[in-house]
PDB file of C-alpha atoms in Angstrom:
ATOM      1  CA  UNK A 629    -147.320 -40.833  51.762  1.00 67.00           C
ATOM      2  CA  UNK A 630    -148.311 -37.491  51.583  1.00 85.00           C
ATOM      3  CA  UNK A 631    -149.478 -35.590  48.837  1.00 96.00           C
ATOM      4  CA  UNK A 632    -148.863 -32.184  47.379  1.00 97.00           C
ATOM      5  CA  UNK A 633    -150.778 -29.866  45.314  1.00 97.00           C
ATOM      6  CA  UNK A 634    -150.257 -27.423  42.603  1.00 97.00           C
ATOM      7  CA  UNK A 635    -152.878 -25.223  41.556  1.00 97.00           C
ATOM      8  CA  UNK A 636    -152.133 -23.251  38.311  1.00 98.00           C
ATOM      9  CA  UNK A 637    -153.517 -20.184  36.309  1.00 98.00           C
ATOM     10  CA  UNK A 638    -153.884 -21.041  32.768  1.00 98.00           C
ATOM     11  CA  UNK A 639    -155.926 -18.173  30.562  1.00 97.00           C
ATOM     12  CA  UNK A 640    -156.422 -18.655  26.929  1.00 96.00           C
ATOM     13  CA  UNK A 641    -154.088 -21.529  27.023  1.00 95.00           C
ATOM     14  CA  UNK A 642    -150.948 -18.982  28.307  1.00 96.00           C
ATOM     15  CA  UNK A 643    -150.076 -20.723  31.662  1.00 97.00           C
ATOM     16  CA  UNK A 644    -148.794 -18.173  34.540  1.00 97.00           C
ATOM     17  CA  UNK A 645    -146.210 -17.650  36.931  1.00 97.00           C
ATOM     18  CA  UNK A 646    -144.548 -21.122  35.804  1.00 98.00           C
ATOM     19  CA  UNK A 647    -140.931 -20.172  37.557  1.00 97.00           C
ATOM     20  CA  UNK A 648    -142.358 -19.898  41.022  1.00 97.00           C
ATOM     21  CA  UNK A 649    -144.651 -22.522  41.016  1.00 98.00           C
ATOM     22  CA  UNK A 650    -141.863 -24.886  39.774  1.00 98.00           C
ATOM     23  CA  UNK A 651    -139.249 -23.115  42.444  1.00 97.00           C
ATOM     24  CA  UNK A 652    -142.197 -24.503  45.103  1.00 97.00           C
ATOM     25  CA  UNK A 653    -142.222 -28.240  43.900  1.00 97.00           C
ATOM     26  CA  UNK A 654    -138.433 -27.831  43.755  1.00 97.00           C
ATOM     27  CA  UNK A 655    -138.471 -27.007  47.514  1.00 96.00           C
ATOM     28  CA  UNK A 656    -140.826 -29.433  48.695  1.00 96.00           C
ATOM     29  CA  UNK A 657    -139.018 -32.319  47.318  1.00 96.00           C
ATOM     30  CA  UNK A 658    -135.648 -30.984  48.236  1.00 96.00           C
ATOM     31  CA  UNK A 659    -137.095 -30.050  52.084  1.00 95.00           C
ATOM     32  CA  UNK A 660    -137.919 -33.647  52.077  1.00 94.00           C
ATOM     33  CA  UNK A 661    -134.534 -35.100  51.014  1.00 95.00           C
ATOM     34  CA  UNK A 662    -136.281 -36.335  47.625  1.00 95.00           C
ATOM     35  CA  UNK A 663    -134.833 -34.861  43.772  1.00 92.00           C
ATOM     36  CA  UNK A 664    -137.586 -33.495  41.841  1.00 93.00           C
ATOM     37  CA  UNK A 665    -138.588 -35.434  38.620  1.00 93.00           C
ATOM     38  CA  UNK A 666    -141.918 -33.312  37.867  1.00 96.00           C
ATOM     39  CA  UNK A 667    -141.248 -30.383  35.166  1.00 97.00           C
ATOM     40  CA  UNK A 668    -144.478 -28.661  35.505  1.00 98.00           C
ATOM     41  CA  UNK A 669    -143.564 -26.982  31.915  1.00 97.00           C
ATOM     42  CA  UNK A 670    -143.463 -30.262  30.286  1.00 97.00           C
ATOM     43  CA  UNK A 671    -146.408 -31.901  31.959  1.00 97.00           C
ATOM     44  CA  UNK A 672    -148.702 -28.883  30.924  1.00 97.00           C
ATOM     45  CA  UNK A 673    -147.008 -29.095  27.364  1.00 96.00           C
ATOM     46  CA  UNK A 674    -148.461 -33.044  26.988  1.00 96.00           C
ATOM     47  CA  UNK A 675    -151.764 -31.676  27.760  1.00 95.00           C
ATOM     48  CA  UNK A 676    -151.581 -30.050  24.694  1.00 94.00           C
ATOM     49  CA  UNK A 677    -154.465 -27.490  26.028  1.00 94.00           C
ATOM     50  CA  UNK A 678    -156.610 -25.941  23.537  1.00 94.00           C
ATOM     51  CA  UNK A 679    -159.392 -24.232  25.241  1.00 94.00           C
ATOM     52  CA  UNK A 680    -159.762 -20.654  25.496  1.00 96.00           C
ATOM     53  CA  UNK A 681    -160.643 -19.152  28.857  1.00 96.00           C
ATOM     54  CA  UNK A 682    -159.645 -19.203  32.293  1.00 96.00           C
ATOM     55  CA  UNK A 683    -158.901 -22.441  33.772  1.00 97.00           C
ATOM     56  CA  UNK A 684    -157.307 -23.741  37.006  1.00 97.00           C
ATOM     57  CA  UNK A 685    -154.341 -26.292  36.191  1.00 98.00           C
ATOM     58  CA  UNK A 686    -153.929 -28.250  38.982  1.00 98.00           C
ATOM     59  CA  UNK A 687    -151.087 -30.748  39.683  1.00 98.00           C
ATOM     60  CA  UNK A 688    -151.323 -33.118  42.367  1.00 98.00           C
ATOM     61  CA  UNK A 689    -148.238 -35.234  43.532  1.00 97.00           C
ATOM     62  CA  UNK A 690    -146.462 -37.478  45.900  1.00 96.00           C
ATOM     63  CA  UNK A 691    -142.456 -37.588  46.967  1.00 96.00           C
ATOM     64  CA  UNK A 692    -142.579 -40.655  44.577  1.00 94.00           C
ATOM     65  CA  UNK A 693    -142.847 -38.444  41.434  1.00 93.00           C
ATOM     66  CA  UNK A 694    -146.138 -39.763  40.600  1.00 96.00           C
ATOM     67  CA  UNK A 695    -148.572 -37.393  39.553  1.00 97.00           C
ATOM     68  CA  UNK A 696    -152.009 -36.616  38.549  1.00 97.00           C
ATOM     69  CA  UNK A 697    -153.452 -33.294  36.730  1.00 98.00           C
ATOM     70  CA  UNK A 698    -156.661 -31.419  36.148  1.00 97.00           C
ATOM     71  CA  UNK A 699    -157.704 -28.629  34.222  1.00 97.00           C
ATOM     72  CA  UNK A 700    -160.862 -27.243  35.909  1.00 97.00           C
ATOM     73  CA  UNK A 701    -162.513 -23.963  34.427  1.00 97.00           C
ATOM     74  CA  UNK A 702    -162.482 -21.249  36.661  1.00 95.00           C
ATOM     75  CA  UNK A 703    -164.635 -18.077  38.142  1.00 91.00           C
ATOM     76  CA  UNK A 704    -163.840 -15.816  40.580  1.00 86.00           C
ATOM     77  CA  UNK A 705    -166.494 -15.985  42.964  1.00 88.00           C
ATOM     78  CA  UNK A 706    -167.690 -13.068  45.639  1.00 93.00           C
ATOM     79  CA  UNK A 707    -167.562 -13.836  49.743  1.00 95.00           C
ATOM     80  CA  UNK A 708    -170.732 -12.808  51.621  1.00 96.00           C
ATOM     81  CA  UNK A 709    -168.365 -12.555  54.754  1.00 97.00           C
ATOM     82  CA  UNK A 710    -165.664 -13.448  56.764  1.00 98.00           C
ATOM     83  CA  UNK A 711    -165.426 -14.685  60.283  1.00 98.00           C
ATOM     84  CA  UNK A 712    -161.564 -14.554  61.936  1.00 98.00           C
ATOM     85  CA  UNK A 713    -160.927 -17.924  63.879  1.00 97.00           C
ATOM     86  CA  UNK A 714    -157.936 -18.975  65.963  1.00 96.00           C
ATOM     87  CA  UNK A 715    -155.796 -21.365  65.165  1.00 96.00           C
ATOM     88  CA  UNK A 716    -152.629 -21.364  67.384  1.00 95.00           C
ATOM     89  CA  UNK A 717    -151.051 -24.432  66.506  1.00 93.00           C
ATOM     90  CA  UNK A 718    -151.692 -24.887  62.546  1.00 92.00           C
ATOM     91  CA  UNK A 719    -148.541 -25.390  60.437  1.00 91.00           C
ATOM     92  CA  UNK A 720    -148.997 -25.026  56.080  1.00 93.00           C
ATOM     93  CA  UNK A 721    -145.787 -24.471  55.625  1.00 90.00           C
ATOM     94  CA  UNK A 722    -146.394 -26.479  52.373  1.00 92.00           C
ATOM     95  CA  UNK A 723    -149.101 -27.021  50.062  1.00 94.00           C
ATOM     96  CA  UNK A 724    -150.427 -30.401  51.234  1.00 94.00           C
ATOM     97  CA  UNK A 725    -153.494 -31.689  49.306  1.00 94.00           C
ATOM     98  CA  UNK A 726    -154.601 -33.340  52.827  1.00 93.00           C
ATOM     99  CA  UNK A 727    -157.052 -29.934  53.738  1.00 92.00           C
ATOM    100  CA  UNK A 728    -158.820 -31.300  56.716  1.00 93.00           C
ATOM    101  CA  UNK A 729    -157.745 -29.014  59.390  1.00 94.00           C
ATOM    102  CA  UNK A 730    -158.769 -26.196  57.292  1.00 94.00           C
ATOM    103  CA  UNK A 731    -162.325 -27.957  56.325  1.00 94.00           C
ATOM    104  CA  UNK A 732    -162.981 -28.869  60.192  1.00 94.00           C
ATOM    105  CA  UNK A 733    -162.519 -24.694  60.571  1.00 96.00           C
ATOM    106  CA  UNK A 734    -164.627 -24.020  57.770  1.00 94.00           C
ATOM    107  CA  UNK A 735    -167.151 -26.088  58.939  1.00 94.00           C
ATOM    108  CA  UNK A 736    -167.193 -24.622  62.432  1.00 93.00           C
ATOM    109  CA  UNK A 737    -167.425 -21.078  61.392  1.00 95.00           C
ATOM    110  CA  UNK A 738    -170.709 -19.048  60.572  1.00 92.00           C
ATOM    111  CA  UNK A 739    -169.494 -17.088  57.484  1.00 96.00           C
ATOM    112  CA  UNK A 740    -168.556 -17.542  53.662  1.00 96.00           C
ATOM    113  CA  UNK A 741    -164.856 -17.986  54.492  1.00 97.00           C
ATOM    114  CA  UNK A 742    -162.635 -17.750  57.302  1.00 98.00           C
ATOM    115  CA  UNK A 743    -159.654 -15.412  58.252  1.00 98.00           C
ATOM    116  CA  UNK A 744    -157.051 -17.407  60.536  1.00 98.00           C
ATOM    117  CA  UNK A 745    -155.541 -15.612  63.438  1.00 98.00           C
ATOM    118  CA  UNK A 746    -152.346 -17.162  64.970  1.00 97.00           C
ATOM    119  CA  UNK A 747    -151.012 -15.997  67.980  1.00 96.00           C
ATOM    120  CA  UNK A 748    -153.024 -12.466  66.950  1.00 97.00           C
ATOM    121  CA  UNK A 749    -151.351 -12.410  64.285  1.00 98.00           C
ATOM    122  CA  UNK A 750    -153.708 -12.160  60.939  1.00 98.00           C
ATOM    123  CA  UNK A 751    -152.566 -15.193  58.403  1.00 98.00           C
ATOM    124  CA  UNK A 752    -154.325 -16.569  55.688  1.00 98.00           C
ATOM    125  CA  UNK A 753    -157.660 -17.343  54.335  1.00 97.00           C
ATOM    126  CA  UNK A 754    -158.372 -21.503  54.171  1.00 96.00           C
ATOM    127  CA  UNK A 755    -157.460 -20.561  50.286  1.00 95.00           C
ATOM    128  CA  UNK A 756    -155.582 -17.667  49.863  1.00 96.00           C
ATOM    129  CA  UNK A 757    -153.037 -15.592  51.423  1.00 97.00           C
ATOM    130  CA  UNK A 758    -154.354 -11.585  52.233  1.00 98.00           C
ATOM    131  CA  UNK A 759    -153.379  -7.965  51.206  1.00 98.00           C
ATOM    132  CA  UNK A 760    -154.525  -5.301  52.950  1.00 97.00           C
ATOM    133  CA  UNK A 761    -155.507  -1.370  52.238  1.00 97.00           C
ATOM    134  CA  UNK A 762    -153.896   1.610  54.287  1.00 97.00           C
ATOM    135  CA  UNK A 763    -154.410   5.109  52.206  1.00 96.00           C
ATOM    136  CA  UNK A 764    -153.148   3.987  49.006  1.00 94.00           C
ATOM    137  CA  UNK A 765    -150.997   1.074  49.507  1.00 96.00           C
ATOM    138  CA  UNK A 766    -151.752  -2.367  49.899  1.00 97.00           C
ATOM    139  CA  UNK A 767    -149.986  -5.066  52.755  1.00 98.00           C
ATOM    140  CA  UNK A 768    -149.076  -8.325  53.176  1.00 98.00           C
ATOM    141  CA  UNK A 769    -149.508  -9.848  56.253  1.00 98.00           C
ATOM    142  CA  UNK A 770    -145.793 -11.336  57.268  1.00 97.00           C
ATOM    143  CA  UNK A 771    -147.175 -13.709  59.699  1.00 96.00           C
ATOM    144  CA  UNK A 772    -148.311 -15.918  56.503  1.00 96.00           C
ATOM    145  CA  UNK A 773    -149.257 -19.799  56.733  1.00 96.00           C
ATOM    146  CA  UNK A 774    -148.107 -20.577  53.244  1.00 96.00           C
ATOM    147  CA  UNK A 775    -146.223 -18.214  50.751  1.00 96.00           C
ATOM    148  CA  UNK A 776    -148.182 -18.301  47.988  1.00 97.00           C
ATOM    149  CA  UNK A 777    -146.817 -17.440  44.123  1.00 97.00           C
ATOM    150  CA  UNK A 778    -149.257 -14.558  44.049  1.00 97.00           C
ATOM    151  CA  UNK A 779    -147.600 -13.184  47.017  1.00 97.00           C
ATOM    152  CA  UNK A 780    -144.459 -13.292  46.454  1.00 97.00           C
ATOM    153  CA  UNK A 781    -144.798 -12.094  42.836  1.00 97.00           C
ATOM    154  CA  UNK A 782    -146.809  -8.658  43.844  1.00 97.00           C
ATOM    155  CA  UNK A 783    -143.683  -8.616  46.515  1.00 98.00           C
ATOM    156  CA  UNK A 784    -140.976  -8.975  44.357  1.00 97.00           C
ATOM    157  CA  UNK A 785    -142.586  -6.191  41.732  1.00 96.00           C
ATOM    158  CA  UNK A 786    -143.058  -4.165  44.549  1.00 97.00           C
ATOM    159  CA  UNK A 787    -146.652  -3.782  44.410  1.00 96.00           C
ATOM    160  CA  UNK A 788    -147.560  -4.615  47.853  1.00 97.00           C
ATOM    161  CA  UNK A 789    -145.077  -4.382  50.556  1.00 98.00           C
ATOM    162  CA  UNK A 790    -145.325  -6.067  54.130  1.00 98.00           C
ATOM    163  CA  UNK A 791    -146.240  -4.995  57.207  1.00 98.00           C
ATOM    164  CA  UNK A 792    -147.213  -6.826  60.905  1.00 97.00           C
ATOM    165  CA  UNK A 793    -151.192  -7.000  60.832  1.00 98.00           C
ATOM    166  CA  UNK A 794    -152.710  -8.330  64.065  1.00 97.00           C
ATOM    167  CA  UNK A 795    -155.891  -8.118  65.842  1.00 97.00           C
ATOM    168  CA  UNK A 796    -154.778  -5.096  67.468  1.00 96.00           C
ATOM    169  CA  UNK A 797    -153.819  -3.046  64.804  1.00 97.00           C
ATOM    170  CA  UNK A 798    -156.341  -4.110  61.730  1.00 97.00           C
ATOM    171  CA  UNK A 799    -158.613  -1.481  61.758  1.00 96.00           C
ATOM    172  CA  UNK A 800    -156.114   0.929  60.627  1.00 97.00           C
ATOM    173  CA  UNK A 801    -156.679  -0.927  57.531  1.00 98.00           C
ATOM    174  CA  UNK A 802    -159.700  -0.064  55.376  1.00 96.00           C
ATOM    175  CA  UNK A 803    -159.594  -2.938  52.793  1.00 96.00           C
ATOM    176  CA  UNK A 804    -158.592  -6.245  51.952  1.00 97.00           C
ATOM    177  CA  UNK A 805    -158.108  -8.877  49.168  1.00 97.00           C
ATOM    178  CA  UNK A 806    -157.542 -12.324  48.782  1.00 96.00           C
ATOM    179  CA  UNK A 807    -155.207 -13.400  46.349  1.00 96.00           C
ATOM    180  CA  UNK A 808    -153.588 -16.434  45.512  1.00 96.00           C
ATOM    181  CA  UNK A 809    -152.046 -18.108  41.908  1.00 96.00           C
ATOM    182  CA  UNK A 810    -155.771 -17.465  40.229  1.00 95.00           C
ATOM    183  CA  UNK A 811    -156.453 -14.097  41.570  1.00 92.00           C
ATOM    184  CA  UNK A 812    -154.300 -11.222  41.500  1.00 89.00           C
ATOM    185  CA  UNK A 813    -154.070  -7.421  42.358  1.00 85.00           C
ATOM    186  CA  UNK A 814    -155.370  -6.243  39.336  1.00 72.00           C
ATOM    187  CA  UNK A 815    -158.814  -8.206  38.897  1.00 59.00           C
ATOM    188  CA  UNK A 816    -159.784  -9.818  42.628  1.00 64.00           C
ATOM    189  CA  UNK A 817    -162.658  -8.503  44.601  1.00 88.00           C
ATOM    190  CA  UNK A 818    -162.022  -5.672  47.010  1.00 95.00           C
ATOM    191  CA  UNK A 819    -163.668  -5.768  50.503  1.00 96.00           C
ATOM    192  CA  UNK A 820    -164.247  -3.383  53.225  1.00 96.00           C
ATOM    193  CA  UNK A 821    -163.058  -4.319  56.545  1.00 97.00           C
ATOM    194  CA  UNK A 822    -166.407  -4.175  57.810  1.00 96.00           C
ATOM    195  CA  UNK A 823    -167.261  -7.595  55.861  1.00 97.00           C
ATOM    196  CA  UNK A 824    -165.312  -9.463  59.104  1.00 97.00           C
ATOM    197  CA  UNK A 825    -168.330 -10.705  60.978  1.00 94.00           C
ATOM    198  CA  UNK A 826    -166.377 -10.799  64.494  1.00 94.00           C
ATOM    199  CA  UNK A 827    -164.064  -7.871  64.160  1.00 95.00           C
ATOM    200  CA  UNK A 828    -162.259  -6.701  67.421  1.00 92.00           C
ATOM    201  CA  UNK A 829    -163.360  -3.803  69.423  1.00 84.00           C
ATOM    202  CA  UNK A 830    -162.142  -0.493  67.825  1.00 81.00           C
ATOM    203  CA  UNK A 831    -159.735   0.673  70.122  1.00 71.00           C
ATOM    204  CA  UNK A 832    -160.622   3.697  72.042  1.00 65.00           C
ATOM    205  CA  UNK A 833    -164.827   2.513  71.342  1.00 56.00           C
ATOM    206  CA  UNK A 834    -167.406   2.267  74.109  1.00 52.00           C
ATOM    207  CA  UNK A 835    -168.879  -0.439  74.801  1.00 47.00           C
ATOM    208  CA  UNK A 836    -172.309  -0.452  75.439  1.00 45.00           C
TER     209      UNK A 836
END
């Protein structure tokens, strides 16, 4: 049976973006004609968590309502790089714990973390979804694997907005971030575009 995953921002024991994350279980078990007996409010309450600091709650669970947790401190960590790789066929439409697919790519690529391309279409990280930098604003890609809380958070208080990002368009971007449920728009590491290892040709450019 498979298994899903919720992964949790908990900082100095106030626990984030609750409403969405339990809107996402909701949807899972509804999507697969199951009712949902996990209150994600409740389970973090019988924790009774008393640590200060930043911490990754993380909720992993099956159709059956069984469930197991974690509370795993947390750093945000710097990329060295990013390498895009295709991936036509791969479907995340829900947070699976089963990770494989995304490992094998991992595994196959030369940098610190990959960018997924589908169809040219720019999609996600193997851990985060993307925003992206044009003059001031910041973009979404819509052509997203999985619609993370984070996203649709900085969506809904219109802080990003989204916009079609592809291989033939993303170097009218200048940055980008990854953000997901432990990183946000306010605190997350901000990289040039340059830090793709295997960017496409500038249009217009020369090769030599």
């Amino acid at each position: 049976m498979s298994q899903f995953i919720e992964s949790i921002k908990v900082d100095d024991r106030k626990i984030f973006m609750l409403e969405l994350h339990q809107h996402r279980v909701n949807e899972t078990f509804s999507y697969f004609g199951h009712e949902n007996p996990l209150n994600l409010a409740q389970v973090f309450k019988n924790l009774d968590h008393q640590e200060e600091g930043l911490y990754k709650f993380k909720v992993t669970y099956g159709l059956d309502g069984k469930f197991r947790t974690q509370m795993i401190p947390y750093a945000i960590s710097e990329k060295a790089n990013f390498e895009l790789v295709e991936n036509n066929s791969y479907d995340y439409a829900f947070k699976f714990e089963d990770r494989t697919e995304l490992e094998h790519m991992k595994q196959r690529s030369r940098a610190a973390e990959i960018i997924i391309v589908k169809n040219n279409h720019i999609t996600d990280t193997s851990y985060s979804n993307l925003i992206f930098k044009k003059g001031k604003d910041w973009f979404t890609p819509k052509s997203f694997l999985l619609n993370g809380v984070q996203r649709q958070h900085l969506l809904k208080t219109k802080k990003i907005k989204e916009a079609e990002v592809t291989l033939q368009n993303i170097h009218d971007f200048s940055h980008f971030q990854l953000i997901n449920a432990m990183n946000n728009l306010d605190d997350q590491l901000i990289y040039p575009i340059s830090k793709i290892k295997n960017l496409p040709q500038k249009p217009g450019a020369e090769a030599f």
